[in-house]
């Protein structure tokens, strides 16, 4: 059976021929690029230039004008901001500082309102009206989470420390982003959010590049805005890796995000296979391995 990337290579070369060299192909990882490069020579029978490759990070950087910084430098800058609010050694902060940086990255990639996210129980009733975009089950989870804290007078030392940190996360987030902006630094989520906001404001113009987006699955809110721009403004072909076995059945979680992606970003170029490999006959080979690591 031919791999998905082999099928994408055949479809693109069948449509564009030697002009495949002018395409800008966007993969979710650099590893996919390597396998695509292995598949392409098996299809082409003469020397041609390689396509241009890019990643979602590189595209966000190009649109936003921001440059992602070294993770260690980012944690160090985050500690400087954190130290304005709490007394803690850098040694004890560093490891959970990486987690905090990852959380801030997710806040930006999913275009979340940080002030709302980091609100505490005393503000829950105030922001309840702003939670209408959540399902009833999600609102119930939030209420139960804060409900476990009880009244502030009964807080244990651990809960008091948690609340002391939690109530400062909003200001820390904003101060950290402002510091990075001032110093020409950023983390990936910050680039994504800035790129998405520039697209929404209409300042990103069309360019002459022809994009191909292949092999993505779950998309963050900022990625959807970037892909919306590619779909509506740029000349872009989308390819989705799926099988009807899990795509057509809503009970199959594997097709959850792909069902939305295929409708939102239709695949214009027909692929030369039926998307039904799961239901076909299989050849299974069992090989023994002396250990889990060897396996």
Short mmCIF file of C-alpha atoms in Angstrom, two decimals:
data_model
loop_
_atom_site.label_atom_id
_atom_site.label_comp_id
_atom_site.label_asym_id
_atom_site.label_seq_id
_atom_site.Cartn_x
_atom_site.Cartn_y
_atom_site.Cartn_z
CA UNK A 1 0.00 0.00 0.00
CA UNK A 2 1.30 3.46 -0.89
CA UNK A 3 1.88 5.91 1.94
CA UNK A 4 -0.09 9.14 2.31
CA UNK A 5 2.97 11.24 1.44
CA UNK A 6 3.63 9.13 -1.66
CA UNK A 7 0.03 9.74 -2.73
CA UNK A 8 0.43 13.49 -2.14
CA UNK A 9 3.62 13.51 -4.23
CA UNK A 10 1.86 11.67 -7.08
CA UNK A 11 -1.14 14.00 -6.95
CA UNK A 12 0.97 17.16 -6.98
CA UNK A 13 3.28 15.99 -9.76
CA UNK A 14 0.29 14.76 -11.76
CA UNK A 15 -1.31 18.20 -11.49
CA UNK A 16 1.68 20.55 -11.72
CA UNK A 17 4.43 18.49 -13.35
CA UNK A 18 7.84 20.16 -13.19
CA UNK A 19 6.14 23.23 -11.69
CA UNK A 20 6.01 21.29 -8.43
CA UNK A 21 9.33 23.02 -7.73
CA UNK A 22 7.50 26.33 -7.33
CA UNK A 23 5.18 25.03 -4.58
CA UNK A 24 5.55 25.94 -0.90
CA UNK A 25 4.65 22.76 0.98
CA UNK A 26 3.56 23.08 4.59
CA UNK A 27 3.91 19.92 6.72
CA UNK A 28 3.17 19.54 10.47
CA UNK A 29 6.75 18.31 11.07
CA UNK A 30 10.17 18.26 9.45
CA UNK A 31 10.11 14.45 9.53
CA UNK A 32 7.23 14.42 7.04
CA UNK A 33 9.38 16.53 4.72
CA UNK A 34 12.08 13.85 4.71
CA UNK A 35 9.64 11.09 3.73
CA UNK A 36 8.14 13.29 1.00
CA UNK A 37 11.64 13.86 -0.37
CA UNK A 38 12.16 10.09 -0.48
CA UNK A 39 8.88 9.54 -2.35
CA UNK A 40 9.30 12.24 -4.99
CA UNK A 41 12.33 10.75 -6.85
CA UNK A 42 10.40 7.50 -7.37
CA UNK A 43 7.80 9.46 -9.35
CA UNK A 44 9.94 11.91 -11.31
CA UNK A 45 12.08 10.43 -14.11
CA UNK A 46 14.33 13.45 -14.68
CA UNK A 47 16.17 16.06 -12.56
CA UNK A 48 13.98 18.86 -11.19
CA UNK A 49 14.32 21.44 -8.45
CA UNK A 50 13.01 20.46 -5.03
CA UNK A 51 9.81 22.17 -3.80
CA UNK A 52 10.09 24.86 -1.14
CA UNK A 53 9.27 23.62 2.36
CA UNK A 54 7.97 25.54 5.33
CA UNK A 55 6.40 24.89 8.74
CA UNK A 56 3.52 26.54 10.56
CA UNK A 57 6.10 28.13 12.90
CA UNK A 58 7.99 29.63 9.96
CA UNK A 59 4.77 30.89 8.39
CA UNK A 60 3.64 32.48 11.67
CA UNK A 61 7.06 34.11 12.02
CA UNK A 62 6.86 35.49 8.49
CA UNK A 63 3.39 36.97 9.01
CA UNK A 64 3.92 38.28 12.56
CA UNK A 65 7.43 39.62 12.10
CA UNK A 66 8.40 38.07 15.45
CA UNK A 67 11.30 35.73 16.09
CA UNK A 68 11.06 32.75 18.45
CA UNK A 69 13.71 32.85 21.19
CA UNK A 70 15.70 30.17 22.97
CA UNK A 71 13.54 28.35 25.59
CA UNK A 72 16.15 28.78 28.35
CA UNK A 73 16.30 32.53 27.69
CA UNK A 74 12.50 32.67 27.76
CA UNK A 75 12.29 30.94 31.16
CA UNK A 76 14.95 33.34 32.47
CA UNK A 77 12.95 36.35 31.28
CA UNK A 78 9.79 34.84 32.75
CA UNK A 79 11.54 34.45 36.11
CA UNK A 80 12.47 38.15 36.09
CA UNK A 81 8.80 39.06 35.70
CA UNK A 82 7.65 36.42 38.21
CA UNK A 83 10.13 37.75 40.80
CA UNK A 84 8.31 41.09 40.85
CA UNK A 85 5.31 39.29 42.35
CA UNK A 86 6.78 36.39 44.35
CA UNK A 87 9.95 35.54 46.23
CA UNK A 88 11.33 32.24 44.93
CA UNK A 89 14.76 31.00 43.95
CA UNK A 90 15.50 30.45 40.27
CA UNK A 91 16.38 26.80 40.99
CA UNK A 92 12.95 26.02 42.41
CA UNK A 93 11.18 28.11 39.78
CA UNK A 94 12.90 26.75 36.66
CA UNK A 95 11.14 23.42 36.18
CA UNK A 96 7.61 24.63 36.81
CA UNK A 97 8.53 27.82 34.94
CA UNK A 98 8.84 25.65 31.83
CA UNK A 99 5.30 24.42 32.48
CA UNK A 100 4.08 27.99 32.93
CA UNK A 101 5.73 28.99 29.66
CA UNK A 102 4.00 26.06 27.95
CA UNK A 103 0.67 27.21 29.42
CA UNK A 104 1.19 30.75 28.12
CA UNK A 105 2.05 29.24 24.74
CA UNK A 106 -1.28 27.36 24.70
CA UNK A 107 -3.19 30.47 25.82
CA UNK A 108 -1.91 32.32 22.77
CA UNK A 109 -2.23 29.49 20.25
CA UNK A 110 -5.88 29.02 21.22
CA UNK A 111 -6.53 32.79 21.35
CA UNK A 112 -7.77 32.56 24.96
CA UNK A 113 -8.60 35.65 27.04
CA UNK A 114 -5.92 35.40 29.75
CA UNK A 115 -7.81 37.68 32.14
CA UNK A 116 -10.80 35.36 32.02
CA UNK A 117 -8.69 32.21 32.26
CA UNK A 118 -6.80 33.32 35.36
CA UNK A 119 -9.83 34.70 37.20
CA UNK A 120 -10.33 33.19 40.66
CA UNK A 121 -13.37 32.03 42.59
CA UNK A 122 -14.21 35.51 43.84
CA UNK A 123 -14.72 36.57 40.21
CA UNK A 124 -16.52 33.43 39.03
CA UNK A 125 -20.02 34.90 39.29
CA UNK A 126 -18.86 38.02 37.46
CA UNK A 127 -17.44 36.12 34.50
CA UNK A 128 -20.21 33.49 34.32
CA UNK A 129 -21.86 35.47 31.55
CA UNK A 130 -18.63 35.36 29.56
CA UNK A 131 -18.53 31.55 29.66
CA UNK A 132 -21.42 31.14 27.23
CA UNK A 133 -19.04 29.74 24.61
CA UNK A 134 -18.39 26.73 26.86
CA UNK A 135 -20.66 23.71 27.08
CA UNK A 136 -22.74 23.10 30.20
CA UNK A 137 -20.37 20.25 31.13
CA UNK A 138 -17.31 22.52 30.82
CA UNK A 139 -18.92 25.21 32.98
CA UNK A 140 -19.76 22.54 35.53
CA UNK A 141 -16.11 21.42 35.64
CA UNK A 142 -15.00 25.01 36.31
CA UNK A 143 -17.56 25.45 39.07
CA UNK A 144 -16.60 22.14 40.70
CA UNK A 145 -12.88 23.01 40.52
CA UNK A 146 -13.31 26.28 42.36
CA UNK A 147 -15.97 24.78 44.61
CA UNK A 148 -13.40 22.43 46.15
CA UNK A 149 -11.58 25.43 47.62
CA UNK A 150 -14.44 26.40 49.93
CA UNK A 151 -14.38 29.75 51.75
CA UNK A 152 -11.10 31.66 51.81
CA UNK A 153 -11.02 31.64 55.63
CA UNK A 154 -10.70 27.85 55.60
CA UNK A 155 -7.83 27.64 53.08
CA UNK A 156 -4.85 25.47 53.94
CA UNK A 157 -1.35 26.86 53.43
CA UNK A 158 -1.09 25.04 50.10
CA UNK A 159 -4.37 26.54 48.89
CA UNK A 160 -3.34 30.00 50.04
CA UNK A 161 -0.08 29.69 48.13
CA UNK A 162 -1.90 28.41 45.04
CA UNK A 163 -4.35 31.31 45.14
CA UNK A 164 -1.55 33.82 45.73
CA UNK A 165 0.19 32.60 42.57
CA UNK A 166 -3.01 32.11 40.54
CA UNK A 167 -4.25 35.67 41.09
CA UNK A 168 -0.97 37.06 39.71
CA UNK A 169 -0.78 34.90 36.59
CA UNK A 170 -2.83 37.38 34.55
CA UNK A 171 -0.50 40.33 35.31
CA UNK A 172 2.58 38.08 34.89
CA UNK A 173 1.31 36.95 31.47
CA UNK A 174 0.77 40.52 30.24
CA UNK A 175 4.04 41.85 31.70
CA UNK A 176 5.98 38.92 30.23
CA UNK A 177 4.57 39.47 26.75
CA UNK A 178 5.27 43.23 26.97
CA UNK A 179 8.87 42.53 28.02
CA UNK A 180 9.39 40.13 25.13
CA UNK A 181 7.89 42.57 22.64
CA UNK A 182 10.17 45.32 23.91
CA UNK A 183 13.25 43.11 23.54
CA UNK A 184 12.29 41.66 20.15
CA UNK A 185 11.67 38.18 21.57
CA UNK A 186 8.74 35.75 21.51
CA UNK A 187 7.65 32.14 22.00
CA UNK A 188 5.82 30.15 19.27
CA UNK A 189 2.29 30.78 20.60
CA UNK A 190 2.99 34.49 20.76
CA UNK A 191 3.98 34.42 17.07
CA UNK A 192 0.81 32.48 16.22
CA UNK A 193 -1.43 34.93 18.06
CA UNK A 194 0.23 37.99 16.56
CA UNK A 195 -0.02 36.46 13.06
CA UNK A 196 -3.70 35.61 13.60
CA UNK A 197 -4.49 39.10 14.93
CA UNK A 198 -2.75 40.73 11.97
CA UNK A 199 -4.77 38.55 9.60
CA UNK A 200 -8.02 39.46 11.39
CA UNK A 201 -7.15 43.16 11.20
CA UNK A 202 -6.67 42.86 7.43
CA UNK A 203 -3.07 44.07 7.28
CA UNK A 204 -1.72 40.85 5.75
CA UNK A 205 -1.75 41.11 1.98
CA UNK A 206 -1.81 38.33 -0.60
CA UNK A 207 1.57 37.21 -1.91
CA UNK A 208 2.50 35.26 -5.04
CA UNK A 209 3.31 31.99 -3.27
CA UNK A 210 1.37 28.81 -4.01
CA UNK A 211 0.95 26.80 -0.79
CA UNK A 212 0.23 23.14 -0.15
CA UNK A 213 -0.97 22.13 3.33
CA UNK A 214 -0.69 18.39 3.97
CA UNK A 215 -1.11 15.99 6.87
CA UNK A 216 -2.46 18.23 9.66
CA UNK A 217 -5.05 17.04 12.18
CA UNK A 218 -6.06 18.98 15.33
CA UNK A 219 -5.74 22.73 14.77
CA UNK A 220 -5.55 25.49 17.36
CA UNK A 221 -7.69 28.63 16.94
CA UNK A 222 -4.73 30.67 15.67
CA UNK A 223 -3.84 27.94 13.15
CA UNK A 224 -7.42 27.98 11.88
CA UNK A 225 -7.21 31.74 11.29
CA UNK A 226 -3.90 31.30 9.43
CA UNK A 227 -5.35 28.45 7.34
CA UNK A 228 -8.49 30.53 6.66
CA UNK A 229 -6.18 33.19 5.22
CA UNK A 230 -4.40 30.61 3.06
CA UNK A 231 -7.71 29.16 1.85
CA UNK A 232 -9.39 32.49 1.01
CA UNK A 233 -6.54 34.80 0.01
CA UNK A 234 -3.70 32.57 -1.21
CA UNK A 235 -3.61 29.84 -3.86
CA UNK A 236 -3.58 26.82 -1.53
CA UNK A 237 -4.17 23.08 -1.90
CA UNK A 238 -5.14 21.06 1.18
CA UNK A 239 -4.55 17.33 1.68
CA UNK A 240 -5.96 15.35 4.62
CA UNK A 241 -4.80 11.92 5.76
CA UNK A 242 -7.87 9.90 6.83
CA UNK A 243 -9.82 6.70 6.34
CA UNK A 244 -13.59 6.41 5.93
CA UNK A 245 -13.64 3.80 8.71
CA UNK A 246 -13.20 6.48 11.39
CA UNK A 247 -14.12 9.60 9.40
CA UNK A 248 -17.71 8.59 8.64
CA UNK A 249 -18.51 7.34 12.14
CA UNK A 250 -19.01 10.06 14.75
CA UNK A 251 -18.37 7.45 17.42
CA UNK A 252 -14.75 7.26 16.25
CA UNK A 253 -12.69 9.91 18.05
CA UNK A 254 -9.86 9.61 15.51
CA UNK A 255 -11.96 11.52 12.98
CA UNK A 256 -13.14 14.28 15.35
CA UNK A 257 -10.94 17.10 14.04
CA UNK A 258 -10.64 15.81 10.48
CA UNK A 259 -14.42 15.96 10.00
CA UNK A 260 -14.30 19.71 10.60
CA UNK A 261 -11.09 20.25 8.63
CA UNK A 262 -12.38 18.57 5.47
CA UNK A 263 -15.49 20.77 5.43
CA UNK A 264 -13.64 23.95 6.33
CA UNK A 265 -10.73 23.38 3.93
CA UNK A 266 -11.94 21.13 1.08
CA UNK A 267 -9.44 18.99 -0.79
CA UNK A 268 -9.54 20.24 -4.38
CA UNK A 269 -7.13 17.74 -5.96
CA UNK A 270 -8.45 14.20 -6.15
CA UNK A 271 -6.15 11.65 -4.54
CA UNK A 272 -5.49 8.39 -6.44
CA UNK A 273 -6.79 6.07 -3.73
CA UNK A 274 -10.10 5.30 -2.01
CA UNK A 275 -9.42 6.15 1.68
CA UNK A 276 -10.64 2.65 2.62
CA UNK A 277 -7.45 0.83 3.62
CA UNK A 278 -8.76 0.03 7.12
CA UNK A 279 -11.51 -2.19 5.70
CA UNK A 280 -9.24 -4.05 3.27
CA UNK A 281 -7.39 -7.32 3.81
CA UNK A 282 -4.23 -7.11 5.90
CA UNK A 283 -0.96 -9.01 5.99
CA UNK A 284 0.31 -9.21 9.56
CA UNK A 285 3.86 -10.25 10.42
CA UNK A 286 4.71 -11.06 14.04
CA UNK A 287 8.32 -10.48 15.11
CA UNK A 288 9.71 -11.21 18.56
CA UNK A 289 11.81 -8.72 20.52
CA UNK A 290 13.82 -9.43 23.68
CA UNK A 291 12.76 -6.22 25.47
CA UNK A 292 10.44 -3.22 25.29
CA UNK A 293 13.30 -0.89 24.37
CA UNK A 294 14.38 -3.20 21.56
CA UNK A 295 10.79 -3.35 20.32
#
